[in-house]
Amino acid sequence: MKSLTCGIFSGVSAFSVLFLSFFFFLTSVSLAEEAVKQDSKQAETLYDAAIKEEKAENYSQAVELWRQAAELGHAEAQRKLGIAYLDGLGIEVDGDEAIKWLQKAADAGNLRALGNLGCMFMDGEIVEKDAEKGLKMLREAAEKGDMTAQGNLGAYYFEGEYIEINEIEAVKWTRKAAEQGNEVAEFNLSVAYIEGLGVEKDYVEAAKWLRKAAEQGNEVAEFNLSVAYIEGLGVEKDYVEAAKWLRKAAEKGLADAQQNLGVTYLYGHGVEKDETEAVKWFQKAAEQGQVNAQYYLGYVYFHDLGVKKDEMEAAKWFQKAAEQGQVNAQYYLGYVYFNDLGVEKDDAEALKWYQKAADQGHIASILAVGEAYLKGLGGVEKDETEAVKWFRKAAELGHLDSMTTVGEAYFYGHGVEKDETEAVKWFRKAAEQGNASAQCNLGMTYFNGLGGVEKDETEGIKWFRKAAEQEHAEAQYVLGVIYREGAGVEKDEAEAVKWFQKAAENGYVAEPKTLVPCWEDLDTEKKDEQAVKWIQNLAELEITEAEYILGVFYTVGSEGVEKNGEEAVKWLQKAAKKGYCPAQNALGNMYYWGIGVEKDYAEAAKWHQKAVEQKDPNSQYILGLLYLSGSGVPKDTTLALEWIQKAANQGNIQAKEFLEFRAQEKRPEEMENEE
């Protein structure tokens, strides 16, 4: 009994101890859980504070807060701390620490950290490269749903740098990430649809994913979405919408967007034209080294657009862009060197840059190189063959004027062996595309049966007319002759007059007589009257030759106009001031003889001097007389005789007679002295 009692007592006592132990165990667990909760809460608070510091770019403070949270077991803080060590944000780069904290985060189930480690092993950053291990880790994170890992895995399959390219697999993983809202994956998926990588090309689908990425603030997506709106790719063209997205990307500092936004303001595409605003954005992009912005900045300085014209500043930016291969900048740099604009004139340097741009197919530069060989500029010798070679390059690129130039080279045998058939081929190419000069030339070949084409006046006239209707002055003149002569058409004086007038209005320079159309066909009694009326019309249109002829009519008088010296001088003066040599000679004579003006030998000498600069023999003779007598110029017998001799050498009868008479009048001793 006693023993039983003891046994029972003992049993109760043991139960009590067990109960108490269990109670204490539960209490310990509860306290531990509470401590964990407190640590977790504190870690989350520290992490949130770190994120705020990160956003404020206070990286060293953020790192310290992440460290505290990481030591309390916060997995994302551990990942963030590892990335900070990896990138050197707020702390020195330390690969070992980066791996330690990323591994802790991954072990704690942070899939993004696992994916980060996978990328490190694949790229060989900090750790020894192990693509197989890295891919395994990245795939594990991706398969468990981490969108960053999915996006990175898709990118690796697209690029094929560490694994074999597989566009189908790339699109699969990229889409998974994009559907979870990963902005980089959204952008990459849009690229896949644009380029047809692993999917059918689909600009509408591309624009959809671009917009998703852009709406998350991805500046590259914003820029590309603006391009889609500009070009109408997957969306309707909308310059206003394009400008909106461009500005978003530009304000984030994307240089390409800043450059495009500058162009938008320069030309007023989707925004009100604002050259000053354009310059602002060009400057921002140019200072980041954006090559097209550097060119445009040179362009606005050169053309005084939104900024004060500064040729030196323009040349500086052209140089920067040209050295990076920007073709328009290379052309402009050649231009400024050739024309002494902002840099010291240097034809050889100009040709160098023209050549660089020409090698990229820049047509204006190709033409400049051709001109250099044609005229012997930039340190190269004149070489028609080389010139034609360059003009042919431009022609083959579709430049219509160059096609005509090449055709003319073959037609006349300039720089190439004469080949009228080849000439006609080039004339036809340009003519069929609307080039007026080529149309005129093609008309000439048909009208005269040249270049292997059968003579066909009707076909020739067809092409002359096409050119004439484009205001080609020579074609208009030829049509006038055709109608005057009745060549291939019925003779039609009125039609001839119409085309002669158009040719004159377009500055066609013909012999003065041809400015009076159908001269030979006019009735004798009406010839002068009709001629004067015609010339008056042309003179009023400021046709130089007509001004001169009208001046002559007023000088001598005719049936159609009374002699009027003052009116004669007025019209002669108009033509003379334009550099027309016959008018300068005639005006000099008016002052010499005092017709329509007071006699003024100095003024006479001035106008005859201008004419002799164009080797006019009549003015050479009169100028000689003025020097001989010292009228209006200092007396200078030697110079006088030189001018009279020059006039005689060109066939001036009065000068020849003067010299013959003077030779007869000379004393023998004068002749000996001259010898």
XYZ file of C-alpha atoms in Angstrom:
675
model
C 0.000 0.000 0.000
C 2.753 2.329 1.018
C 4.656 1.485 -1.980
C 1.552 1.939 -4.052
C 0.941 5.287 -2.433
C 4.473 6.203 -3.075
C 4.060 4.998 -6.581
C 0.983 7.049 -7.090
C 2.621 10.060 -5.512
C 5.650 9.513 -7.540
C 3.544 9.296 -10.712
C 1.691 12.477 -9.904
C 4.928 14.186 -9.168
C 6.416 13.117 -12.497
C 3.314 14.281 -14.365
C 3.546 17.611 -12.660
C 7.152 18.002 -13.649
C 6.323 16.994 -17.219
C 3.429 19.460 -17.291
C 5.591 22.226 -15.946
C 8.327 21.448 -18.486
C 5.819 21.526 -21.316
C 4.429 24.793 -19.999
C 7.881 26.298 -19.903
C 8.548 24.950 -23.455
C 5.400 26.585 -24.776
C 6.320 29.793 -23.043
C 9.804 29.708 -24.614
C 8.391 29.053 -28.082
C 5.934 31.891 -27.676
C 8.674 34.233 -26.587
C 10.900 33.144 -29.487
C 8.096 33.673 -31.971
C 7.447 37.084 -30.493
C 11.143 37.911 -30.826
C 11.143 36.785 -34.438
C 8.098 38.895 -35.112
C 9.779 41.872 -33.501
C 12.942 41.288 -35.578
C 10.910 40.894 -38.746
C 8.959 44.065 -38.036
C 12.153 45.950 -37.276
C 13.813 44.541 -40.441
C 10.871 45.650 -42.565
C 11.029 49.140 -41.053
C 14.760 49.325 -41.756
C 14.228 48.071 -45.292
C 11.548 50.659 -45.990
C 13.815 53.394 -44.683
C 16.623 52.106 -46.908
C 14.388 52.285 -49.975
C 13.608 55.926 -49.218
C 17.320 56.696 -48.962
C 17.934 54.836 -52.221
C 15.303 56.917 -54.016
C 16.967 60.052 -52.660
C 20.272 58.684 -54.009
C 21.730 58.582 -50.498
C 23.329 55.227 -51.203
C 25.705 54.976 -48.234
C 22.804 55.490 -45.780
C 20.707 52.994 -47.747
C 23.488 50.389 -47.560
C 23.799 50.731 -43.792
C 20.058 50.298 -43.333
C 20.022 47.308 -45.687
C 22.849 45.763 -43.643
C 20.903 46.071 -40.434
C 17.789 44.608 -42.049
C 19.828 41.854 -43.714
C 21.398 40.835 -40.386
C 17.884 40.519 -39.034
C 17.153 38.060 -41.863
C 15.292 40.287 -44.341
C 15.826 38.403 -47.628
C 15.249 41.319 -50.008
C 17.543 43.513 -47.889
C 20.163 40.766 -48.190
C 19.697 40.812 -51.977
C 19.891 44.595 -52.091
C 23.056 44.567 -50.001
C 24.587 41.979 -52.326
C 23.747 44.124 -55.378
C 25.248 47.193 -53.636
C 28.522 45.278 -53.178
C 28.313 44.113 -56.772
C 27.728 47.577 -58.270
C 29.652 49.674 -55.759
C 26.635 51.777 -54.768
C 27.386 53.536 -51.453
C 30.154 51.073 -50.740
C 33.299 49.701 -52.382
C 32.875 46.805 -54.795
C 33.427 43.502 -53.024
C 32.638 40.327 -54.938
C 32.878 38.001 -51.964
C 30.452 40.070 -49.906
C 28.138 40.358 -52.923
C 27.991 36.581 -53.327
C 27.633 36.015 -49.554
C 24.572 38.195 -49.221
C 22.965 37.118 -52.480
C 23.413 33.483 -51.446
C 21.818 34.200 -48.052
C 18.861 35.786 -49.813
C 18.587 32.885 -52.273
C 18.763 30.348 -49.431
C 15.953 32.265 -47.787
C 13.845 31.691 -50.892
C 14.381 35.040 -52.632
C 13.970 34.035 -56.268
C 15.274 37.306 -57.612
C 18.531 36.787 -55.706
C 18.744 33.295 -57.164
C 18.298 34.800 -60.606
C 20.929 37.438 -59.863
C 23.408 34.736 -58.906
C 22.574 32.840 -62.089
C 23.359 35.919 -64.216
C 26.625 36.453 -62.307
C 27.770 32.916 -63.055
C 26.695 33.161 -66.694
C 28.396 36.512 -67.246
C 31.482 35.676 -65.180
C 31.063 38.816 -63.096
C 33.012 38.646 -59.802
C 32.774 34.851 -59.745
C 34.454 32.441 -62.118
C 32.292 32.019 -65.177
C 30.135 28.884 -65.133
C 27.390 29.228 -67.729
C 25.912 25.807 -67.007
C 25.583 26.486 -63.277
C 24.294 29.995 -63.916
C 21.674 28.795 -66.401
C 20.475 26.180 -63.947
C 20.017 28.794 -61.215
C 18.384 31.283 -63.582
C 16.026 28.670 -64.975
C 15.052 27.552 -61.456
C 14.153 31.127 -60.539
C 12.287 31.590 -63.800
C 10.335 28.337 -63.461
C 9.316 29.331 -59.954
C 7.803 32.484 -61.387
C 10.359 35.247 -60.868
C 9.627 37.731 -63.644
C 13.133 39.262 -63.652
C 14.687 35.831 -64.080
C 12.162 35.043 -66.816
C 13.014 38.279 -68.630
C 16.762 37.658 -68.335
C 16.416 34.075 -69.496
C 14.474 35.282 -72.526
C 17.173 37.891 -73.269
C 19.923 35.247 -73.117
C 18.032 33.094 -75.599
C 17.631 36.106 -77.917
C 21.290 37.101 -77.738
C 22.845 33.634 -77.802
C 25.952 34.847 -76.000
C 26.159 32.093 -73.391
C 23.523 29.699 -74.673
C 22.472 28.785 -78.167
C 20.051 31.243 -79.760
C 16.490 29.979 -79.552
C 13.962 32.644 -80.537
C 10.936 30.470 -79.702
C 12.259 29.837 -76.195
C 13.253 33.506 -75.920
C 9.751 34.704 -76.721
C 8.228 32.158 -74.303
C 10.188 33.422 -71.299
C 9.997 37.058 -72.334
C 6.228 36.821 -72.617
C 5.967 35.246 -69.143
C 7.895 38.176 -67.697
C 5.992 40.744 -69.749
C 2.631 39.353 -68.650
C 3.748 39.910 -65.055
C 4.487 43.551 -65.894
C 8.285 43.455 -66.285
C 8.946 46.627 -68.297
C 12.192 45.391 -69.875
C 10.488 42.204 -70.995
C 7.572 44.235 -72.362
C 10.025 46.253 -74.406
C 11.933 43.167 -75.599
C 8.678 41.503 -76.619
C 7.798 44.574 -78.704
C 11.169 44.275 -80.448
C 10.459 40.610 -81.197
C 7.198 41.590 -82.896
C 8.850 44.430 -84.825
C 11.662 42.265 -86.151
C 9.809 38.971 -86.383
C 11.984 37.127 -83.853
C 10.263 33.922 -82.769
C 6.900 35.378 -83.801
C 5.333 36.753 -86.975
C 6.021 40.446 -87.509
C 3.123 42.345 -86.028
C 3.448 46.120 -85.607
C 0.104 46.391 -83.793
C 1.204 43.847 -81.193
C 4.600 45.538 -80.996
C 2.985 48.914 -80.312
C 0.799 47.327 -77.599
C 3.823 46.065 -75.650
C 5.781 49.238 -76.301
C 2.979 51.247 -74.739
C 2.920 48.964 -71.671
C 6.652 49.465 -71.141
C 6.417 53.188 -71.855
C 3.573 53.632 -69.373
C 5.894 52.174 -66.718
C 8.416 54.914 -67.513
C 10.880 52.925 -69.609
C 12.602 55.728 -71.527
C 13.751 53.528 -74.416
C 10.186 52.298 -74.861
C 8.939 55.893 -74.706
C 11.376 56.826 -77.446
C 10.465 53.847 -79.639
C 6.759 54.492 -79.131
C 7.312 58.036 -80.419
C 8.993 56.576 -83.505
C 5.997 54.279 -84.014
C 3.694 57.312 -83.990
C 5.959 59.234 -86.374
C 6.140 56.383 -88.878
C 2.688 54.945 -88.318
C 3.924 51.507 -87.232
C 1.098 49.642 -85.504
C -0.625 52.923 -84.715
C -1.948 55.784 -86.790
C 0.579 58.512 -87.524
C 0.254 61.140 -84.839
C 2.971 63.772 -84.454
C 1.332 65.223 -81.341
C 1.384 61.829 -79.583
C 4.928 61.252 -80.834
C 6.093 64.559 -79.359
C 4.443 63.681 -76.013
C 6.411 60.431 -75.660
C 9.593 62.010 -76.976
C 9.460 64.653 -74.272
C 9.024 62.003 -71.553
C 12.127 60.139 -72.737
C 14.082 63.345 -73.332
C 13.387 64.634 -69.837
C 14.842 61.377 -68.481
C 18.086 62.241 -70.289
C 17.872 59.864 -73.262
C 20.101 61.543 -75.839
C 18.389 60.057 -78.901
C 15.051 61.350 -77.661
C 16.525 64.787 -76.957
C 17.867 64.936 -80.496
C 14.550 63.889 -82.011
C 12.673 66.346 -79.812
C 14.979 69.082 -81.109
C 14.053 68.132 -84.682
C 10.381 68.147 -83.705
C 10.639 71.735 -82.465
C 12.860 72.817 -85.363
C 10.275 71.834 -87.967
C 7.093 72.082 -85.881
C 6.065 68.419 -86.025
C 3.351 67.841 -83.431
C 4.337 70.981 -81.538
C 4.409 74.654 -82.327
C 7.611 75.448 -84.204
C 10.155 76.819 -81.719
C 13.750 77.109 -82.918
C 15.000 78.252 -79.487
C 13.505 75.143 -77.849
C 15.044 73.026 -80.608
C 18.495 74.438 -79.851
C 18.043 73.654 -76.141
C 17.428 69.965 -76.816
C 20.144 69.710 -79.463
C 22.584 71.147 -76.935
C 21.607 68.612 -74.253
C 21.978 65.673 -76.631
C 25.149 66.997 -78.266
C 26.867 67.345 -74.904
C 26.167 63.635 -74.363
C 27.957 62.907 -77.640
C 24.823 62.238 -79.701
C 26.227 62.587 -83.185
C 23.107 63.741 -85.027
C 22.472 66.371 -82.365
C 26.022 67.634 -82.871
C 25.321 67.987 -86.582
C 22.032 69.779 -85.950
C 23.682 72.090 -83.434
C 26.208 73.041 -86.112
C 23.331 73.479 -88.552
C 21.374 75.901 -86.358
C 24.490 77.978 -85.616
C 25.318 78.049 -89.326
C 21.827 79.068 -90.430
C 20.970 81.431 -87.557
C 18.060 79.286 -86.314
C 17.070 79.886 -82.697
C 20.562 81.077 -81.886
C 22.787 83.898 -83.125
C 24.685 82.907 -86.267
C 28.169 81.762 -85.338
C 30.175 80.131 -88.105
C 33.054 79.173 -85.778
C 30.666 77.423 -83.373
C 28.950 75.744 -86.314
C 32.280 74.481 -87.663
C 33.201 73.150 -84.200
C 30.074 70.992 -83.997
C 30.295 69.928 -87.637
C 33.840 68.752 -86.882
C 32.729 66.706 -83.846
C 29.944 65.014 -85.780
C 31.999 64.550 -88.951
C 34.763 62.775 -87.052
C 32.132 60.261 -85.895
C 31.073 59.642 -89.490
C 27.912 61.796 -89.624
C 27.533 62.225 -93.364
C 25.714 65.581 -93.434
C 28.260 67.035 -91.026
C 31.076 65.813 -93.276
C 29.478 67.619 -96.213
C 29.028 70.847 -94.257
C 32.579 70.629 -92.923
C 33.820 70.376 -96.495
C 31.630 73.342 -97.391
C 32.935 75.601 -94.598
C 36.565 74.748 -95.409
C 35.956 75.463 -99.089
C 34.220 78.782 -98.443
C 36.310 80.105 -95.523
C 33.355 80.051 -93.091
C 34.359 79.772 -89.442
C 37.618 78.079 -90.418
C 40.539 79.127 -92.566
C 39.938 78.285 -96.212
C 41.541 74.964 -97.064
C 40.499 73.385 -100.364
C 42.405 70.184 -99.666
C 40.686 69.746 -96.280
C 37.354 70.531 -97.909
C 37.908 67.872 -100.546
C 38.893 65.355 -97.843
C 35.563 65.754 -96.053
C 33.567 65.886 -99.265
C 35.257 62.623 -100.216
C 34.330 60.987 -96.893
C 30.695 61.977 -97.308
C 30.728 60.987 -100.980
C 31.994 57.528 -100.027
C 28.806 57.181 -97.954
C 26.664 58.044 -100.991
C 25.956 61.684 -100.078
C 24.923 63.134 -103.440
C 25.829 66.790 -102.817
C 29.298 65.658 -101.742
C 29.656 63.412 -104.774
C 28.853 66.413 -106.962
C 31.372 68.539 -105.046
C 34.111 65.944 -105.655
C 33.115 65.812 -109.318
C 33.359 69.625 -109.535
C 36.782 69.509 -107.872
C 38.119 67.209 -110.603
C 36.313 69.164 -113.303
C 37.901 72.465 -112.237
C 41.111 71.288 -110.590
C 40.247 72.277 -107.006
C 41.383 70.966 -103.622
C 44.862 70.041 -104.761
C 43.761 67.707 -107.551
C 44.527 68.285 -111.190
C 41.781 68.849 -113.700
C 40.581 65.444 -114.818
C 37.390 65.215 -116.861
C 37.473 61.423 -116.772
C 37.550 61.371 -112.973
C 34.885 64.088 -112.843
C 32.521 62.085 -115.049
C 33.133 59.024 -112.883
C 31.820 60.917 -109.839
C 28.902 62.442 -111.718
C 28.010 58.934 -112.839
C 27.969 57.807 -109.196
C 25.416 60.517 -108.467
C 23.436 59.541 -111.555
C 23.348 55.899 -110.484
C 21.973 57.047 -107.125
C 19.095 58.685 -108.980
C 20.273 62.307 -109.200
C 18.493 63.582 -112.318
C 20.764 66.526 -113.134
C 23.760 64.189 -112.960
C 22.067 61.803 -115.389
C 21.822 64.734 -117.789
C 25.452 65.700 -117.159
C 26.616 62.143 -117.838
C 24.482 62.039 -120.973
C 26.076 65.260 -122.209
C 29.557 63.903 -121.407
C 28.887 60.883 -123.631
C 27.206 63.000 -126.291
C 30.176 65.358 -126.672
C 32.951 62.974 -125.607
C 33.983 64.931 -122.505
C 35.922 62.681 -120.127
C 34.622 59.553 -121.829
C 34.686 58.170 -125.323
C 31.941 59.791 -127.394
C 28.918 57.513 -127.430
C 25.627 59.054 -128.542
C 23.699 55.847 -127.825
C 24.879 55.894 -124.204
C 24.048 59.599 -124.064
C 20.488 58.953 -125.199
C 20.135 56.221 -122.555
C 20.934 58.714 -119.780
C 18.843 61.487 -121.341
C 15.882 59.116 -121.465
C 16.318 57.985 -117.820
C 16.237 61.566 -116.580
C 13.627 62.782 -119.067
C 11.137 60.092 -118.106
C 11.498 61.199 -114.486
C 10.722 64.787 -115.412
C 14.140 66.429 -115.750
C 13.634 69.384 -118.088
C 17.226 69.582 -119.365
C 17.182 65.885 -120.231
C 13.819 66.313 -121.957
C 15.260 69.133 -124.062
C 18.295 66.986 -124.954
C 16.123 63.985 -125.766
C 13.988 66.216 -127.957
C 17.122 67.306 -129.782
C 18.190 63.694 -130.437
C 14.776 62.751 -131.880
C 14.413 65.973 -133.842
C 17.791 65.456 -135.497
C 17.960 61.635 -135.535
C 21.005 61.351 -133.250
C 22.228 58.700 -130.834
C 20.836 55.740 -132.673
C 17.251 56.949 -132.625
C 15.357 57.338 -135.846
C 14.645 60.945 -136.766
C 11.171 61.795 -135.518
C 10.312 65.497 -135.431
C 6.972 64.830 -133.754
C 8.651 62.885 -130.906
C 11.319 65.561 -130.670
C 8.718 68.330 -130.382
C 6.888 66.304 -127.719
C 9.989 66.312 -125.512
C 10.808 69.958 -126.266
C 7.290 70.843 -125.164
C 7.585 68.845 -121.923
C 10.753 70.753 -121.076
C 9.296 74.096 -122.184
C 6.256 73.591 -119.978
C 8.659 73.290 -117.047
C 10.028 76.751 -117.928
C 13.194 75.385 -119.554
C 14.294 78.522 -121.428
C 16.298 76.837 -124.177
C 13.461 74.427 -124.978
C 11.082 77.382 -125.103
C 13.396 79.182 -127.523
C 13.727 76.067 -129.700
C 9.947 75.715 -129.799
C 9.775 79.332 -130.900
C 12.178 78.600 -133.769
C 10.249 75.450 -134.706
C 6.966 77.365 -134.972
C 8.634 80.268 -136.751
C 10.210 77.961 -139.325
C 7.318 75.494 -139.519
C 9.655 72.571 -138.811
C 7.590 69.492 -137.991
C 4.560 71.680 -137.310
C 2.519 74.198 -139.228
C 4.158 77.600 -139.290
C 2.553 79.675 -136.528
C 3.877 83.166 -135.886
C 1.725 83.742 -132.798
C 2.887 80.461 -131.205
C 6.481 81.354 -132.044
C 6.118 84.741 -130.363
C 4.595 83.074 -127.291
C 7.549 80.728 -126.820
C 10.160 83.386 -127.615
C 8.633 85.597 -124.946
C 8.652 82.793 -122.380
C 12.292 82.048 -123.199
C 13.205 85.705 -122.763
C 11.288 85.930 -119.477
C 13.308 82.965 -118.220
C 16.563 84.703 -119.106
C 17.474 82.866 -122.282
C 20.413 84.753 -123.799
C 20.218 84.873 -127.578
C 21.621 87.226 -130.177
C 19.854 90.602 -129.850
C 18.151 90.094 -133.199
C 16.504 86.883 -131.993
C 14.904 88.773 -129.160
C 12.701 90.297 -131.833
C 10.825 87.156 -132.944
C 9.837 86.499 -136.525
C 11.859 89.556 -137.627
C 12.105 88.350 -141.183
C 8.379 87.524 -141.302
C 7.112 90.918 -140.157
C 5.663 93.328 -142.739
C 8.289 95.931 -143.618
C 6.005 98.814 -142.754
C 5.238 97.375 -139.326
C 8.627 95.862 -138.566
C 10.019 98.693 -136.431
C 6.750 99.337 -134.641
C 6.191 95.693 -133.728
C 9.831 95.216 -132.817
C 9.816 98.175 -130.447
C 6.598 97.034 -128.794
C 8.062 93.569 -128.311
C 11.330 94.883 -126.920
C 9.524 97.281 -124.584
C 7.578 94.367 -123.119
C 10.775 92.400 -122.516
C 12.615 95.414 -121.119
C 9.822 95.976 -118.622
C 10.421 92.370 -117.527
C 14.045 93.389 -116.854
C 15.478 91.204 -119.617
C 18.972 92.643 -119.925
C 19.419 92.336 -123.683
C 16.005 93.914 -124.266
C 16.935 96.863 -122.050
C 20.031 97.374 -124.188
C 18.146 97.125 -127.497
C 15.464 99.545 -126.281
C 18.226 101.945 -125.344
C 19.601 101.676 -128.889
C 16.134 102.247 -130.373
C 15.770 105.450 -128.348
C 19.283 106.511 -129.364
C 18.745 106.280 -133.128
C 14.950 106.495 -133.340
C 12.724 104.399 -135.616
C 9.194 104.091 -136.965
C 8.092 102.709 -133.619
C 9.819 105.154 -131.293
C 11.022 108.746 -131.397
C 14.653 109.518 -130.717
C 15.076 110.309 -126.999
C 18.558 110.557 -125.534
C 17.473 110.644 -121.901
C 15.260 107.593 -122.328
C 18.107 105.870 -124.175
C 20.510 106.517 -121.290
C 17.941 105.229 -118.773
C 17.633 101.849 -120.479
C 21.312 101.533 -121.329
C 22.155 102.249 -117.708
C 19.890 99.395 -116.515
C 21.633 96.863 -118.749
C 25.129 98.281 -118.134
C 24.776 97.999 -114.367
C 24.063 94.296 -114.816
C 27.435 93.894 -116.529
C 26.122 93.672 -120.096
C 29.135 94.646 -122.200
C 27.387 96.170 -125.272
C 25.367 98.407 -122.951
C 28.493 99.501 -121.072
C 30.142 100.438 -124.368
C 27.034 102.283 -125.576
C 26.633 104.139 -122.271
C 30.272 105.147 -122.383
C 29.660 106.601 -125.855
C 26.605 108.529 -124.599
C 28.779 110.236 -121.976
C 31.619 110.681 -124.478
C 29.418 112.518 -126.991
C 26.960 114.032 -124.528
C 23.868 112.318 -125.888
C 21.009 112.308 -123.389
C 23.405 113.433 -120.658
C 25.955 116.158 -120.206
C 29.294 115.295 -121.740
C 31.380 113.657 -119.006
C 34.690 112.104 -120.020
C 35.328 110.657 -116.554
C 31.978 108.846 -116.618
C 32.667 107.774 -120.200
C 36.019 106.353 -119.138
C 34.369 104.501 -116.232
C 31.908 102.640 -118.465
C 34.423 101.957 -121.235
C 36.800 100.583 -118.585
C 34.100 98.128 -117.483
C 33.578 97.083 -121.110
C 37.297 96.631 -121.825
C 37.458 94.255 -118.851
C 35.250 92.078 -121.055
C 37.639 92.737 -123.992
C 35.244 94.948 -125.972
C 37.289 96.367 -128.927
C 35.139 99.482 -129.395
C 35.641 100.488 -125.779
C 39.349 99.697 -126.025
C 39.587 102.216 -128.874
C 37.606 104.982 -127.098
C 39.493 104.411 -123.838
C 42.719 104.739 -125.791
C 41.575 108.115 -127.177
C 40.692 109.294 -123.667
C 44.154 108.417 -122.352
C 45.739 110.013 -125.400
C 44.002 113.339 -124.757
C 43.883 113.079 -120.958
C 40.093 113.449 -120.992
C 38.523 112.064 -117.810
C 41.705 110.095 -117.081
C 45.348 111.086 -116.605
C 47.106 111.584 -119.936
C 49.170 108.515 -120.769
C 50.279 108.102 -124.380
C 51.852 104.680 -123.814
C 48.705 103.271 -122.208
C 46.563 104.967 -124.851
C 48.430 103.288 -127.683
C 48.278 99.940 -125.907
C 44.475 100.100 -125.777
C 44.172 101.273 -129.379
C 46.496 98.475 -130.500
C 44.385 95.917 -128.602
C 41.290 97.245 -130.353
C 43.011 97.019 -133.747
C 44.136 93.462 -133.014
C 40.471 92.551 -132.463
C 39.475 94.058 -135.797
C 38.318 97.557 -134.840
C 38.511 99.504 -138.135
C 38.823 102.937 -136.523
C 41.708 101.744 -134.373
C 43.498 100.279 -137.392
C 43.045 103.481 -139.375
C 44.255 105.567 -136.451
C 47.447 103.527 -136.103
C 48.105 103.597 -139.855
C 47.652 107.373 -139.969
C 49.881 107.864 -136.926
C 52.593 105.699 -138.417
C 52.637 107.877 -141.557
C 52.766 111.069 -139.492
C 55.665 109.984 -137.243
C 59.108 111.490 -137.679
C 61.953 109.023 -138.398
C 63.674 109.779 -135.062
C 60.484 108.809 -133.161
C 60.449 105.453 -134.882
C 64.153 104.924 -134.063
C 63.451 105.688 -130.406
C 60.607 103.166 -130.368
C 62.886 100.524 -131.830
